[in-house]
Coordinates of C-alpha atoms in Angstrom, one line a residue:
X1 CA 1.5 -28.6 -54.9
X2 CA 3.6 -26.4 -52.7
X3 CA 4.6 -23.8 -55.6
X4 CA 1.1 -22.3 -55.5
X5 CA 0.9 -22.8 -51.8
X6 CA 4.2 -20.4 -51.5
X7 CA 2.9 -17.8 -54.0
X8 CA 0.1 -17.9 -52.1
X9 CA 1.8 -16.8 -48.5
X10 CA 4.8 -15.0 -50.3
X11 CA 2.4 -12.5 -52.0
X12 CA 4.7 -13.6 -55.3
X13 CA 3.0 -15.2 -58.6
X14 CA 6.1 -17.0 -59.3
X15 CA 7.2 -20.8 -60.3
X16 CA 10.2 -23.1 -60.6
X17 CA 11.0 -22.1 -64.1
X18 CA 10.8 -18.2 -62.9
X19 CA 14.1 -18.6 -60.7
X20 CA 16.2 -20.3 -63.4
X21 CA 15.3 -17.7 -65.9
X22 CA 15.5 -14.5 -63.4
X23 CA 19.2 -12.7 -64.4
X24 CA 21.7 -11.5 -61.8
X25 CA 21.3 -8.0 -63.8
X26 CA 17.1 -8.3 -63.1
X27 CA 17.3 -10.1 -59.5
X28 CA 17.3 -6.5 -57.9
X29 CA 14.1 -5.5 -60.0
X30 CA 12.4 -8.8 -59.4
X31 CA 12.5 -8.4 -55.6
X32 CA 11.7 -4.8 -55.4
X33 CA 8.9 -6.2 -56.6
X34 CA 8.6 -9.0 -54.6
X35 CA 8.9 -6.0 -51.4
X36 CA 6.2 -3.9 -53.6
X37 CA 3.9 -7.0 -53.0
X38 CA 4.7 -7.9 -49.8
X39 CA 3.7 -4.4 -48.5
X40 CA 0.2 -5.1 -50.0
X41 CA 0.2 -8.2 -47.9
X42 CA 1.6 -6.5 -44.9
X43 CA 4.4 -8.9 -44.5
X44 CA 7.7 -7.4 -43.8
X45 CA 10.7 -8.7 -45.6
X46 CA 13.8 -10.4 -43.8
X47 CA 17.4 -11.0 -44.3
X48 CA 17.1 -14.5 -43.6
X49 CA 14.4 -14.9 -46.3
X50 CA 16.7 -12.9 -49.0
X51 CA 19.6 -15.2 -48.2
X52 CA 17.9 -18.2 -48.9
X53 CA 16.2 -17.3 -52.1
X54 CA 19.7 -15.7 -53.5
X55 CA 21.1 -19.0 -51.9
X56 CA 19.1 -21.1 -54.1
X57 CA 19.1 -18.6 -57.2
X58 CA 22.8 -17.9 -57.4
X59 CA 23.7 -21.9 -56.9
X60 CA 21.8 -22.7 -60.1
X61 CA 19.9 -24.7 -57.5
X62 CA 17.6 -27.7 -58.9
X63 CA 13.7 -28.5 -58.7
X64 CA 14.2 -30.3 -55.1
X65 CA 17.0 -28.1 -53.6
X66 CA 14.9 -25.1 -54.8
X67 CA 12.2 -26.8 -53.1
X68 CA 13.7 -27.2 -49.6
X69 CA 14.8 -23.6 -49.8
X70 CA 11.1 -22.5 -50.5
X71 CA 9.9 -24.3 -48.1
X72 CA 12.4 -22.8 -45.4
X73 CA 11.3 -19.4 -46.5
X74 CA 7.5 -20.4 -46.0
X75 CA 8.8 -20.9 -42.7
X76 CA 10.0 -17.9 -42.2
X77 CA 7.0 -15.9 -43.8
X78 CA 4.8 -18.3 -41.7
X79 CA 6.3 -17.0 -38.6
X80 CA 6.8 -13.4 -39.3
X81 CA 2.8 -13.5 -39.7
X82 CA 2.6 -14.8 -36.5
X83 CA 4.6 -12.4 -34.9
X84 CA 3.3 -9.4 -36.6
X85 CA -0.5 -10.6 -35.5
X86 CA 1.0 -10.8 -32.0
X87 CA 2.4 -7.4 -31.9
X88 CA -0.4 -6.1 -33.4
X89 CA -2.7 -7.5 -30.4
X90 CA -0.2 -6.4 -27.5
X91 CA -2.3 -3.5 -27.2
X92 CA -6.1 -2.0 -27.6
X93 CA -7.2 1.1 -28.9
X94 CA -7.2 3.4 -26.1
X95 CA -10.5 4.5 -26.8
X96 CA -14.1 4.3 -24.2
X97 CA -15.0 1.0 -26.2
X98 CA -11.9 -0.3 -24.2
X99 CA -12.7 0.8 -21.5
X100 CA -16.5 0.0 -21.5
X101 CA -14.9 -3.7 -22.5
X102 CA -12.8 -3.6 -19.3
X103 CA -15.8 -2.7 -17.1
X104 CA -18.0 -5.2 -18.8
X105 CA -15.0 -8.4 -17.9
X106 CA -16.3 -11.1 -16.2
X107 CA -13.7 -10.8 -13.3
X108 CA -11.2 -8.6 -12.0
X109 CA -8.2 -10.2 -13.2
X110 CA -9.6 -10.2 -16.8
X111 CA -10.3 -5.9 -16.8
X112 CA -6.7 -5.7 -15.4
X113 CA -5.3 -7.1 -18.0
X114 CA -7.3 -5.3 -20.6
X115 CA -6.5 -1.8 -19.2
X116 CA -3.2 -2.6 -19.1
X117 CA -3.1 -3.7 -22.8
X118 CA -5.2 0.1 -23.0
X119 CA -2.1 1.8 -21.4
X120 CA 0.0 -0.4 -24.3
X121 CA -1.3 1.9 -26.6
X122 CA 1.2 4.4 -28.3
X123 CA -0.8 6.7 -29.2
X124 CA 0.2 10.2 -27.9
X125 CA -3.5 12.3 -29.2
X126 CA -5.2 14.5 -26.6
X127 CA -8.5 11.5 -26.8
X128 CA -5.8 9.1 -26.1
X129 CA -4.8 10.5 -23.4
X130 CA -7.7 11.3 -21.5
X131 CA -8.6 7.5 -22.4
X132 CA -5.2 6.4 -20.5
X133 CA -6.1 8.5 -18.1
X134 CA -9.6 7.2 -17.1
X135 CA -7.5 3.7 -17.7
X136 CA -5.5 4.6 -14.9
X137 CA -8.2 5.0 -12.0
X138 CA -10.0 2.6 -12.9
X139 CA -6.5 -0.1 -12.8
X140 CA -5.8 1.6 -9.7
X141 CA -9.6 0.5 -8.2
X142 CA -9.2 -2.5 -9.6
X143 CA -5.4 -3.6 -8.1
X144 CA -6.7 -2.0 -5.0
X145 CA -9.6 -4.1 -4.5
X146 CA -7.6 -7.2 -5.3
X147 CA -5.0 -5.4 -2.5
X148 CA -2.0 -6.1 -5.2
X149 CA 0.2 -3.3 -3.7
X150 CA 3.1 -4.7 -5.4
X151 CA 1.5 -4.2 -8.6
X152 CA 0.7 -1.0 -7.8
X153 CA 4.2 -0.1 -7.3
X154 CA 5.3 -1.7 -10.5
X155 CA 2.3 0.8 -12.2
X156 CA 4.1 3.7 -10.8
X157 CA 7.4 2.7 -12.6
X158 CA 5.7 1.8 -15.4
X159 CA 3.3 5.3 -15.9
X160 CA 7.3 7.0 -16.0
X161 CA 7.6 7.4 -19.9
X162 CA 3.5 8.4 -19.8
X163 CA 3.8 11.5 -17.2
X164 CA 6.7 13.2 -20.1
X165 CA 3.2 13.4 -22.2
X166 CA 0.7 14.8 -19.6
X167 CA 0.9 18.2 -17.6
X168 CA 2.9 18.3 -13.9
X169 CA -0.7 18.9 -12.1
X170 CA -2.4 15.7 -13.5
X171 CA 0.9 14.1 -13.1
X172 CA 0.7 14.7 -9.9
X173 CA -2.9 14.0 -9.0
X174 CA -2.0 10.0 -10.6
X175 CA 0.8 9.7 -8.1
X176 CA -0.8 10.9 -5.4
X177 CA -3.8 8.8 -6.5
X178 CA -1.5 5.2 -6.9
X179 CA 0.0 6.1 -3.0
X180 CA -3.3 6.6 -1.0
X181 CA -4.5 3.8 -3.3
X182 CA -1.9 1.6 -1.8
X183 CA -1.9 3.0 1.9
X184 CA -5.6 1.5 1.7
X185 CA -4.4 -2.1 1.5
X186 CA -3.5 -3.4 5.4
X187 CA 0.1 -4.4 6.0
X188 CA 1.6 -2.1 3.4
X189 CA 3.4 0.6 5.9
X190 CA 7.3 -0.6 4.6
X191 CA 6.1 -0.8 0.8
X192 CA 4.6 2.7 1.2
X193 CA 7.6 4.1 2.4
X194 CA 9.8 2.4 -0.1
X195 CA 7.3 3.8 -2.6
X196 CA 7.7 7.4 -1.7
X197 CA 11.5 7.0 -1.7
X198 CA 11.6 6.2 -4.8
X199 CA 9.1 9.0 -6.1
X200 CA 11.5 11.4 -4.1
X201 CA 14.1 10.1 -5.9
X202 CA 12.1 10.6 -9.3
X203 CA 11.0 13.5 -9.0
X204 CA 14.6 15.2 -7.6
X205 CA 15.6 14.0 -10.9
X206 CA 12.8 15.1 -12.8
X207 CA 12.8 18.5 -11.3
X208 CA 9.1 18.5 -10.0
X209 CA 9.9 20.3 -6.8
X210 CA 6.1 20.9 -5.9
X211 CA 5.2 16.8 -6.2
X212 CA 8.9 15.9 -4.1
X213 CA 7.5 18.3 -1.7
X214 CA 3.9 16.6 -1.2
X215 CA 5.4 12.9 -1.5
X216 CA 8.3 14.4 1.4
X217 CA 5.4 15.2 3.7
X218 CA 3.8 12.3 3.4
X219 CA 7.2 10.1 3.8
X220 CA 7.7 12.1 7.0
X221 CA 3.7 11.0 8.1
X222 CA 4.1 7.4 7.2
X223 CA 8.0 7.6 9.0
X224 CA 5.9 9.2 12.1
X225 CA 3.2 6.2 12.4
X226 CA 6.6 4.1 12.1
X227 CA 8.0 5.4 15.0
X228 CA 10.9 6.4 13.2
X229 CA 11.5 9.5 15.0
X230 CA 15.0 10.8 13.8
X231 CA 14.3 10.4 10.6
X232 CA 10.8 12.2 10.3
X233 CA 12.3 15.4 12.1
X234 CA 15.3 15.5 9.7
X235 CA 12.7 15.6 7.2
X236 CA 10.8 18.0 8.1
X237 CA 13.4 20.3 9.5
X238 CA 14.5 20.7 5.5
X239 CA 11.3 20.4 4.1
X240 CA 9.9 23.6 6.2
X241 CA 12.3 25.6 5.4
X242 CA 11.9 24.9 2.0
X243 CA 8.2 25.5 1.9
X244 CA 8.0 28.3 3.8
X245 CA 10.6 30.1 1.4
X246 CA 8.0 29.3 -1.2
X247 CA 4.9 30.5 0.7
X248 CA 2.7 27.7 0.1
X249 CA 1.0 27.6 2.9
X250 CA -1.7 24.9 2.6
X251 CA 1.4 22.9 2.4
X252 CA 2.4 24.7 5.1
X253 CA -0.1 23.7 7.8
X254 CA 0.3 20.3 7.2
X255 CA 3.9 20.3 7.3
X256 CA 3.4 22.4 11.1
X257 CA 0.8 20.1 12.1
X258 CA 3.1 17.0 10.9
X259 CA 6.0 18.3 13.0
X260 CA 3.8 19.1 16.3
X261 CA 2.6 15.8 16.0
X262 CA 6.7 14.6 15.9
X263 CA 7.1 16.3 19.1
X264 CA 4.3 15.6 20.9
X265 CA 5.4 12.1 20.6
X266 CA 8.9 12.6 21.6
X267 CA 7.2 14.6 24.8
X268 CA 8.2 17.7 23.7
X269 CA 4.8 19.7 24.5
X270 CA 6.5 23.3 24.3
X271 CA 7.7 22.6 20.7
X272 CA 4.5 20.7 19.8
X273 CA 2.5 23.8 21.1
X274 CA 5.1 26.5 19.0
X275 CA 4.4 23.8 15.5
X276 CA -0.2 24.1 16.5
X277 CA -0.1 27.7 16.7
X278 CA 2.5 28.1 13.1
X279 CA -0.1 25.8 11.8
X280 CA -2.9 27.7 12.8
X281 CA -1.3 31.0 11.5
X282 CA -0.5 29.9 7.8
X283 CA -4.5 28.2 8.2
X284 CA -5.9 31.5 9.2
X285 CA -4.1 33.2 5.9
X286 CA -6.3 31.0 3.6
X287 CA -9.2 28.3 2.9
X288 CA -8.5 25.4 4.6
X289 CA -10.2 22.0 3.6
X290 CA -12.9 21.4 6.8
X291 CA -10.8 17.8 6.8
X292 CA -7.8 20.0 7.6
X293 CA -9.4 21.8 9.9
X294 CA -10.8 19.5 11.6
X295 CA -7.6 18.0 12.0
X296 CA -5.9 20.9 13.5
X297 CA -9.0 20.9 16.6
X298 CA -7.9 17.3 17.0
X299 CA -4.6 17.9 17.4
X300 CA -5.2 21.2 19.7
X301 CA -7.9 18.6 22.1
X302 CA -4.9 16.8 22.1
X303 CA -2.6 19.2 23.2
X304 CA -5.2 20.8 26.0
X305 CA -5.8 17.2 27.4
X306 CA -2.2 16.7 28.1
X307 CA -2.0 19.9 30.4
X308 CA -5.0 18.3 31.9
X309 CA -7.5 21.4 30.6
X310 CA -9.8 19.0 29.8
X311 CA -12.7 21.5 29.3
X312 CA -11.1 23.3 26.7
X313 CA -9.9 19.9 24.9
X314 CA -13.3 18.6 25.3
X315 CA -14.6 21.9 23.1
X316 CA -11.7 21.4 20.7
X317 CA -12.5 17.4 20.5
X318 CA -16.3 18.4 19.6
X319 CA -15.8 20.9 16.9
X320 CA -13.5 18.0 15.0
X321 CA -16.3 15.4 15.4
X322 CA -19.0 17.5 13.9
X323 CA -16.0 18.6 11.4
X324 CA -15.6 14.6 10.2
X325 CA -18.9 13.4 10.7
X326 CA -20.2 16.2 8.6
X327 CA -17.6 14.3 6.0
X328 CA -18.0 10.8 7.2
X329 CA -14.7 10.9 7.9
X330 CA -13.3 7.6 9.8
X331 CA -11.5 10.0 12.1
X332 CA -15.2 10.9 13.7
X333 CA -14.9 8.1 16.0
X334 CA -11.7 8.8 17.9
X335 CA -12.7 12.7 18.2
X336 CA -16.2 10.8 19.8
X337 CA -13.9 8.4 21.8
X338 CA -11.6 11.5 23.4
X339 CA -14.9 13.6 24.2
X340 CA -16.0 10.8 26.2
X341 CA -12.7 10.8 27.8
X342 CA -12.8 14.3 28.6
X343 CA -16.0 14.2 30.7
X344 CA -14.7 11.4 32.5
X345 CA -11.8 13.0 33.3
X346 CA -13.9 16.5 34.8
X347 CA -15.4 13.5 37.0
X348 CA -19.0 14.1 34.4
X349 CA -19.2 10.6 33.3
X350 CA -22.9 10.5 34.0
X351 CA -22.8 12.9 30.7
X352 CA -21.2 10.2 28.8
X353 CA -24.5 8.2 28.3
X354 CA -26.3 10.8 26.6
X355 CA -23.7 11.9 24.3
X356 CA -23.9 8.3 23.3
X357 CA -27.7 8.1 22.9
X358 CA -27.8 11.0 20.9
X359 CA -28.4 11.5 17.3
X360 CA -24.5 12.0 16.5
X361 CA -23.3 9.7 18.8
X362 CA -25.6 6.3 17.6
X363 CA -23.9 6.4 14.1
X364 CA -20.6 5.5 15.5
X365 CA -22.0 2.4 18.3
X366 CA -18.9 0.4 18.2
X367 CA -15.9 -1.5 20.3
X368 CA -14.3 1.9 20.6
X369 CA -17.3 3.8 22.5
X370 CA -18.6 0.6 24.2
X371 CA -14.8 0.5 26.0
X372 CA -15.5 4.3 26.8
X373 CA -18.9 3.4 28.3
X374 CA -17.6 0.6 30.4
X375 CA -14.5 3.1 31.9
X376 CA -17.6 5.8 32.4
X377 CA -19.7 3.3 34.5
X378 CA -16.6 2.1 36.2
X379 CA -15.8 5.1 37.5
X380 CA -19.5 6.0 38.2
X381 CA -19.4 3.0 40.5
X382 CA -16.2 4.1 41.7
X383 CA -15.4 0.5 41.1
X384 CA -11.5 -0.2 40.5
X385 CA -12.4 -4.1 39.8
X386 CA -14.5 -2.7 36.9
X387 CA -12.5 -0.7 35.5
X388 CA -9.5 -3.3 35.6
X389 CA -12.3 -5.4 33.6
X390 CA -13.3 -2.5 30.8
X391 CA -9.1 -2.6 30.3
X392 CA -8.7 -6.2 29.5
X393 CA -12.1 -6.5 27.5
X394 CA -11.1 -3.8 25.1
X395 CA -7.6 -4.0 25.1
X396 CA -7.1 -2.9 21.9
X397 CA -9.3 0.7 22.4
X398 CA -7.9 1.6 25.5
X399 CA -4.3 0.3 26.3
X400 CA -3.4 0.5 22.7
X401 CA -4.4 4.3 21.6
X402 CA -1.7 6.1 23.0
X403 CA -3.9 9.4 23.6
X404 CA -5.5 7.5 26.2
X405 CA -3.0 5.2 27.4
X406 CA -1.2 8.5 28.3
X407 CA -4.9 9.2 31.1
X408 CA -4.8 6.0 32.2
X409 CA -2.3 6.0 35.1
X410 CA -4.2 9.4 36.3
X411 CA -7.5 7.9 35.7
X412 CA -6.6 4.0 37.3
X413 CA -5.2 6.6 40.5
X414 CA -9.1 8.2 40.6
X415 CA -10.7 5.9 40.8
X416 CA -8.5 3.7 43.4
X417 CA -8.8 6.9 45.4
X418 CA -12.3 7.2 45.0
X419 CA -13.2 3.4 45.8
X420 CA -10.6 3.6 48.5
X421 CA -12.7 6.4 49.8
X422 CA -16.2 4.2 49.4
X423 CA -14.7 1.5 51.7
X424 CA -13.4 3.5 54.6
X425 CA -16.8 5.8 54.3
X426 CA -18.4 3.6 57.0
X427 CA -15.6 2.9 59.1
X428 CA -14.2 5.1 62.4
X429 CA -11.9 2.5 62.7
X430 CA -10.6 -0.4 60.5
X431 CA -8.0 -2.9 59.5
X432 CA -5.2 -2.1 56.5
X433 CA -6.0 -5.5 56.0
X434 CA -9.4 -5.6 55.8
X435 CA -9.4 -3.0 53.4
X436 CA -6.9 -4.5 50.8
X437 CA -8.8 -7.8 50.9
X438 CA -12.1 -5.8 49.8
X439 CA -10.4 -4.0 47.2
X440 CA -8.3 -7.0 45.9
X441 CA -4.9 -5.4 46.2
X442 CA -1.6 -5.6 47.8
X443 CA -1.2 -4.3 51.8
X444 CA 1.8 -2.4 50.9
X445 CA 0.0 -0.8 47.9
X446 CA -2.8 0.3 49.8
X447 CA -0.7 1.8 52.7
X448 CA 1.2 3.6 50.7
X449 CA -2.2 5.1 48.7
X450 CA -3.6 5.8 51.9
X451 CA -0.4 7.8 53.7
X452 CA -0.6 9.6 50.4
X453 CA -4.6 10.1 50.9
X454 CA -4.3 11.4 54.4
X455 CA -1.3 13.9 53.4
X456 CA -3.0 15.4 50.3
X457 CA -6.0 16.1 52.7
X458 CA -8.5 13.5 50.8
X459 CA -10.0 12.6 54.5
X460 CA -8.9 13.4 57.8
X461 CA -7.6 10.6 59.8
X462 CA -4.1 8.7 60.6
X463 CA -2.3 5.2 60.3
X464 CA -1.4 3.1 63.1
X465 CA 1.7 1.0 62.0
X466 CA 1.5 -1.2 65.4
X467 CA -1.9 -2.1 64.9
X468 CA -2.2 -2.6 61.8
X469 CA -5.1 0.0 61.5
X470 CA -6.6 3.0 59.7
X471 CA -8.6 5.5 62.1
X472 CA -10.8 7.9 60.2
X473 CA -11.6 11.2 62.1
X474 CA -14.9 13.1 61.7
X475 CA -15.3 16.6 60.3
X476 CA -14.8 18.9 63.1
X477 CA -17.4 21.6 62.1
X478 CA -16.1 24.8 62.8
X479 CA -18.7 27.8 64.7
X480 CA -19.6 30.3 62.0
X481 CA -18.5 32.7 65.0
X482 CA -14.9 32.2 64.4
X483 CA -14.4 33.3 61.6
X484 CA -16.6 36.6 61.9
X485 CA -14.7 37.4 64.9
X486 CA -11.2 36.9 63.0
X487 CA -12.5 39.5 60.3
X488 CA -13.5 42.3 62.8
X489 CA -10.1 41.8 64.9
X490 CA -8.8 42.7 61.2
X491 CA -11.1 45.5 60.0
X492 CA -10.3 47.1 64.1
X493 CA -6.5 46.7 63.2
X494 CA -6.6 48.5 60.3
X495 CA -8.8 51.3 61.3
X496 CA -6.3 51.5 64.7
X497 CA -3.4 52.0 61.6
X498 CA -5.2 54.6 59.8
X499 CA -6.0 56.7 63.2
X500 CA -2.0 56.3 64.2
X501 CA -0.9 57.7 60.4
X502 CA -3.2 60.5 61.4
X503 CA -2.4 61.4 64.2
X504 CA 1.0 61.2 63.3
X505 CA 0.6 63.5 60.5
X506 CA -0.8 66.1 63.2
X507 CA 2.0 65.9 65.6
X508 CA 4.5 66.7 62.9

C-alpha cells in the first residue's frame, strides 16, 4: 500500500521492481526525469532526498530496507510541500483586492497584519508600487490609532530596501508621513528624536541631502520642546548655513523661525528679533503656507509682548487666530488665549468678554479661555485673592505656558497695586496692619509695596514707621492761574531777548 501512496506524492509512476532493474549507466536519466516530473508537481528536489534513494539503489537494498528509505523520502517530500505552501502565503498580491481585504478586517490588528503581508510582496511593477504605497498610509493610520510607535519605528527600518524602488520626493513624503504619524501618539518625545537620528544617519549615507535637511529641522524642533538648548543651536547653526547656500527658502523660514524661537528661550530677544525679521525676508521672497504664516505672527505677538508693546502683539496675536481658525488649526486656541492676555495687560479686560462671546471666540470655550476669563474678572475687581484663585484652579493654562508665566509677576504686581489702591481709597489715615489683614498678606510685604507706591507717585501720602501707620494726602488742586502766569513770565522773557539782540545789532 505505501508504493502507490509514494508515486502518488513523488510525482514518479515507479515500484519496487523499478529500483532493482534501474542501471548505474540509466540512474542519471531516470531522475532527470524524476526532476522533469517533479516540476509539473511544483515540488523542488533536495539533496537529502537524492541521497537516500541512491542510498537504497546503489546498496542493492531489499523490499523492507527500500521501504524505510521511501518512506524517509515521503517525509521529506511531505515537508518540502509544507514549506513551499508557507512561503507561498508569506505574502499577498499587492493589488486593491488586498487592500479592500485589509479595510474590510474585522479589527485593527487583523488589517495590520494583512498590509504588512501586502508590503511582502516582491513585486517591483509600477501597479505594485502604487499598491505598496497606498499600503503604507493606510499601516501608518492603523499603528497610529493603536499608538504602536515602536512599530512605527521598526516600519521605517523596514520600508529601507522599498525607498531604492521609488523616487526621492515620495520617499520623502513616506518618511515624513511615519514621523508626524508618530509625534501624534502622547509620550513619544525621546522615541521621536531617536527616530530622526537615525533617518539623519540614513539619509547622510544615502546621500538625500534635501530629506537630512527637513528631518535636521525637525530634530532641532523636537530638541527645542526638550529643552535641550546646546544641542538645537549647534544644529541649526550648521544647518543654516547649509540651506541658505542652497537658496531654499521655504526651508529657510522655518529654519529662522526655529532659531528665534531657540533664543527667545535662552532670553536672547536681540538675536531672537535678528532670526523674525531673516524669517520674514526669505517669507516675503515666496508663497508661504497660511500655517506658516500664521506661525511667523505668533511668534512676532510674542516677541512684541515681551517689550511690553502689547498693542502691537495683540494685532500680531489676531491675525494668527484668524490664520489657524481659518485651518482649524489646534494652534487657534493659544493665539485666542494671548489676545486675551494682551487686553488685560493694556488694563482693557472688560474687552475680554466680548471677544469671548463672539462668533470666533465660542468655538474654542475651553479650560484655556475660562483661566483667561477668571484672570480678566480678577483684575476687573482689582481683587488679588481672585486672581491667586484663577492661578491654582487652572494651573496647568496659566503657570504652565511659559508665554504667560513670563506676565505673570508684572500682572500679580497690578493688580496688588491696584487692590492696594481700593483699600486705602477711603482712608486719610490707617493702620499698615489693618491693611495687610484685609488683603491677606504679610506686613513687611505690604510696607515695602506701599514705600514703593508712594515713591513711583501711585498716591500722594507718607509712612509713619513709629506708628505703625499709612497717611494718605489729598490732591492739592492747583489754580489754573499758575500756570497761565508761568507762560507769560516766559513769552515776556523771550520778547525782552529778542529786543536786547536788536538793539545790540544797532549799537554796533
Amino acid at each position: 500500500m505505501g508504493w502507490p501512496i509514494f508515486s502518488c506524492l513523488a510525482g514518479v509512476e515507479v515500484g519496487p521492481p523499478t529500483y532493482s532493474r534501474i542501471s548505474p549507466g540509466h540512474r542519471s536519466s531516470f531522475f532527470a526525469r524524476k526532476r522533469k516530473t517533479n516540476r509539473l508537481f511544483a515540488l523542488p528536489t533536495t539533496s537529502a532526498l537524492t541521497r537516500l534513494l541512491f542510498s537504497g539503489v546503489d546498496g542493492g537494498a531489499s523490499g523492507g530496507a527500500l521501504f524505510t528509505v521511501t518512506f524517509a523520502a515521503t517525509s521529506l517530500l511531505l515537508w518540502e510541500v509544507t514549506m513551499s505552501s508557507s512561503m507561498q502565503s508569506s505574502y499577498l498580491p499587492a493589488t486593491t483586492g488586498s487592500i479592500a481585504k485589509a479595510q474590510e478586517a474585522k479589527d485593527a490588528s487583523e488589517s495590520i497584519s494583512i498590509l504588512y503581508h501586502v508590503l511582502e510582496d516582491p513585486s517591483s511593477s509600477a501597479d505594485a508600487l502604487r499598491v505598496k504605497e497606498l499600503a503604507i498610509t493606510n499601516l501608518t493610520n492603523y499603528l497610529t490609532k493603536e499608538n504602536r510607535a515602536e512599530d512605527l519605528r521598526n516600519l521605517l527600518t523596514q520600508l529601507r530596501p522599498f525607498f531604492t524602488l521609488i523616487p526621492k520626493a515620495k520617499t520623502a513624503k513616506i518618511v515624513r508621513g511615519i514621523i508626524d504619524a508618530v509625534a501624534k501618539i502622547p509620550g513619544t518625545s525621546e522615541l521621536q528624536i531617536s527616530l530622526c537620528k537615525e533617518m539623519v544617519e540614513w539619509t547622510r549615507a544615502e546621500k538625500r541631502t534635501f530629506l537630512r535637511q527637513r528631518v535636521e529641522a525637525r530634530l532641532a524642533a523636537l530638541l527645542l520642546e526638550n529643552q535641550e538648548y546646546t544641542e538645537a543651536l549647534t544644529l541649526l547653526s550648521g544647518l543654516i548655513k547649509e540651506v541658505r547656500r542652497l537658496d531654499d527658502k521655504l526651508l529657510l523660514v522655518d529654519i529662522d523661525l526655529l532659531e528665534s524661537k531657540l533664543h527667545f528661550s535662552l532670553r536672547n530677544l536681540p538675536k531672537a528679533k535678528a532670526s523674525l525679521t531673516a524669517a520674514r525676508t526669505a517669507a516675503n521672497a515666496i508663497y508661504v503656507p497660511p500655517s506658516q504664516q500664521g506661525t511667523i505672527d505668533l511668534q512676532s505677538g510674542i516677541l512684541h509682548a515681551e517689550e511690553k508693546d502689547y498693542k502691537t502683539a495683540y494685532s500680531y496675536f489676531f491675525e494668527a487666530f484668524e490664520a489657524f481658525s481659518s485651518l482649524e488649526d489646534p494652534k487657534a486656541i493659544f493665539s485666542l488665549k494671548y489676545m486675551l492676555l494682551c487686553k488685560i495687560m493694556v488694563n482693557q479686560a472688560d474687552d475680554v468678554a466680548g471677544i469671548i462671546s463672539s462668533k470666533a471666540g465660542l468655538k474654542y470655550l475651553g479650560p484655556d479661555v475660562d483661566a483667561m476669563k477668571s484672570v480678566a474678572d480678577a483684575y476687573s475687581k482689582r481683587s488679588l485673592k481672585y486672581f491667586e484663585t484663577a492661578l491654582r484652579d487652572y494651573k496647568a493654562q496659566l503657570e504652565e505656558d511659559p508665554i504667560v508665566h513670563r506676565h505673570l509677576s508684572s500682572l500679580y504686581d497690578t493688580l496688588l497695586e491696584q487692590n492696594l489702591c481700593r483699600l486705602i481709597e477711603p482712608y486719610s489715615r490707617v493702620e499698615i496692619a489693618h491693611i495687610a489683614e484685609m488683603i491677606e498678606l504679610p506686613i513687611n510685604h505690604v510696607e515695602k509695596k506701599l514705600s514703593q507706591m508712594i515713591l513711583d507717585k501711585k498716591f500722594a501720602g507718607t509712612l509713619d514707621q513709629g506708628a505703625g501707620c499709612l497717611i494718605i494726602f489729598e490732591d492739592s488742586k492747583t489754580e489754573e492761574i499758575f500756570p497761565a502766569t508761568l507762560e507769560t513770565i516766559t513769552n515776556v522773557g523771550k520778547v525782552v531777548d529778542s529786543l536786547y539782540m536788536r538793539s545790540a545789532k544797532i549799537m554796533a
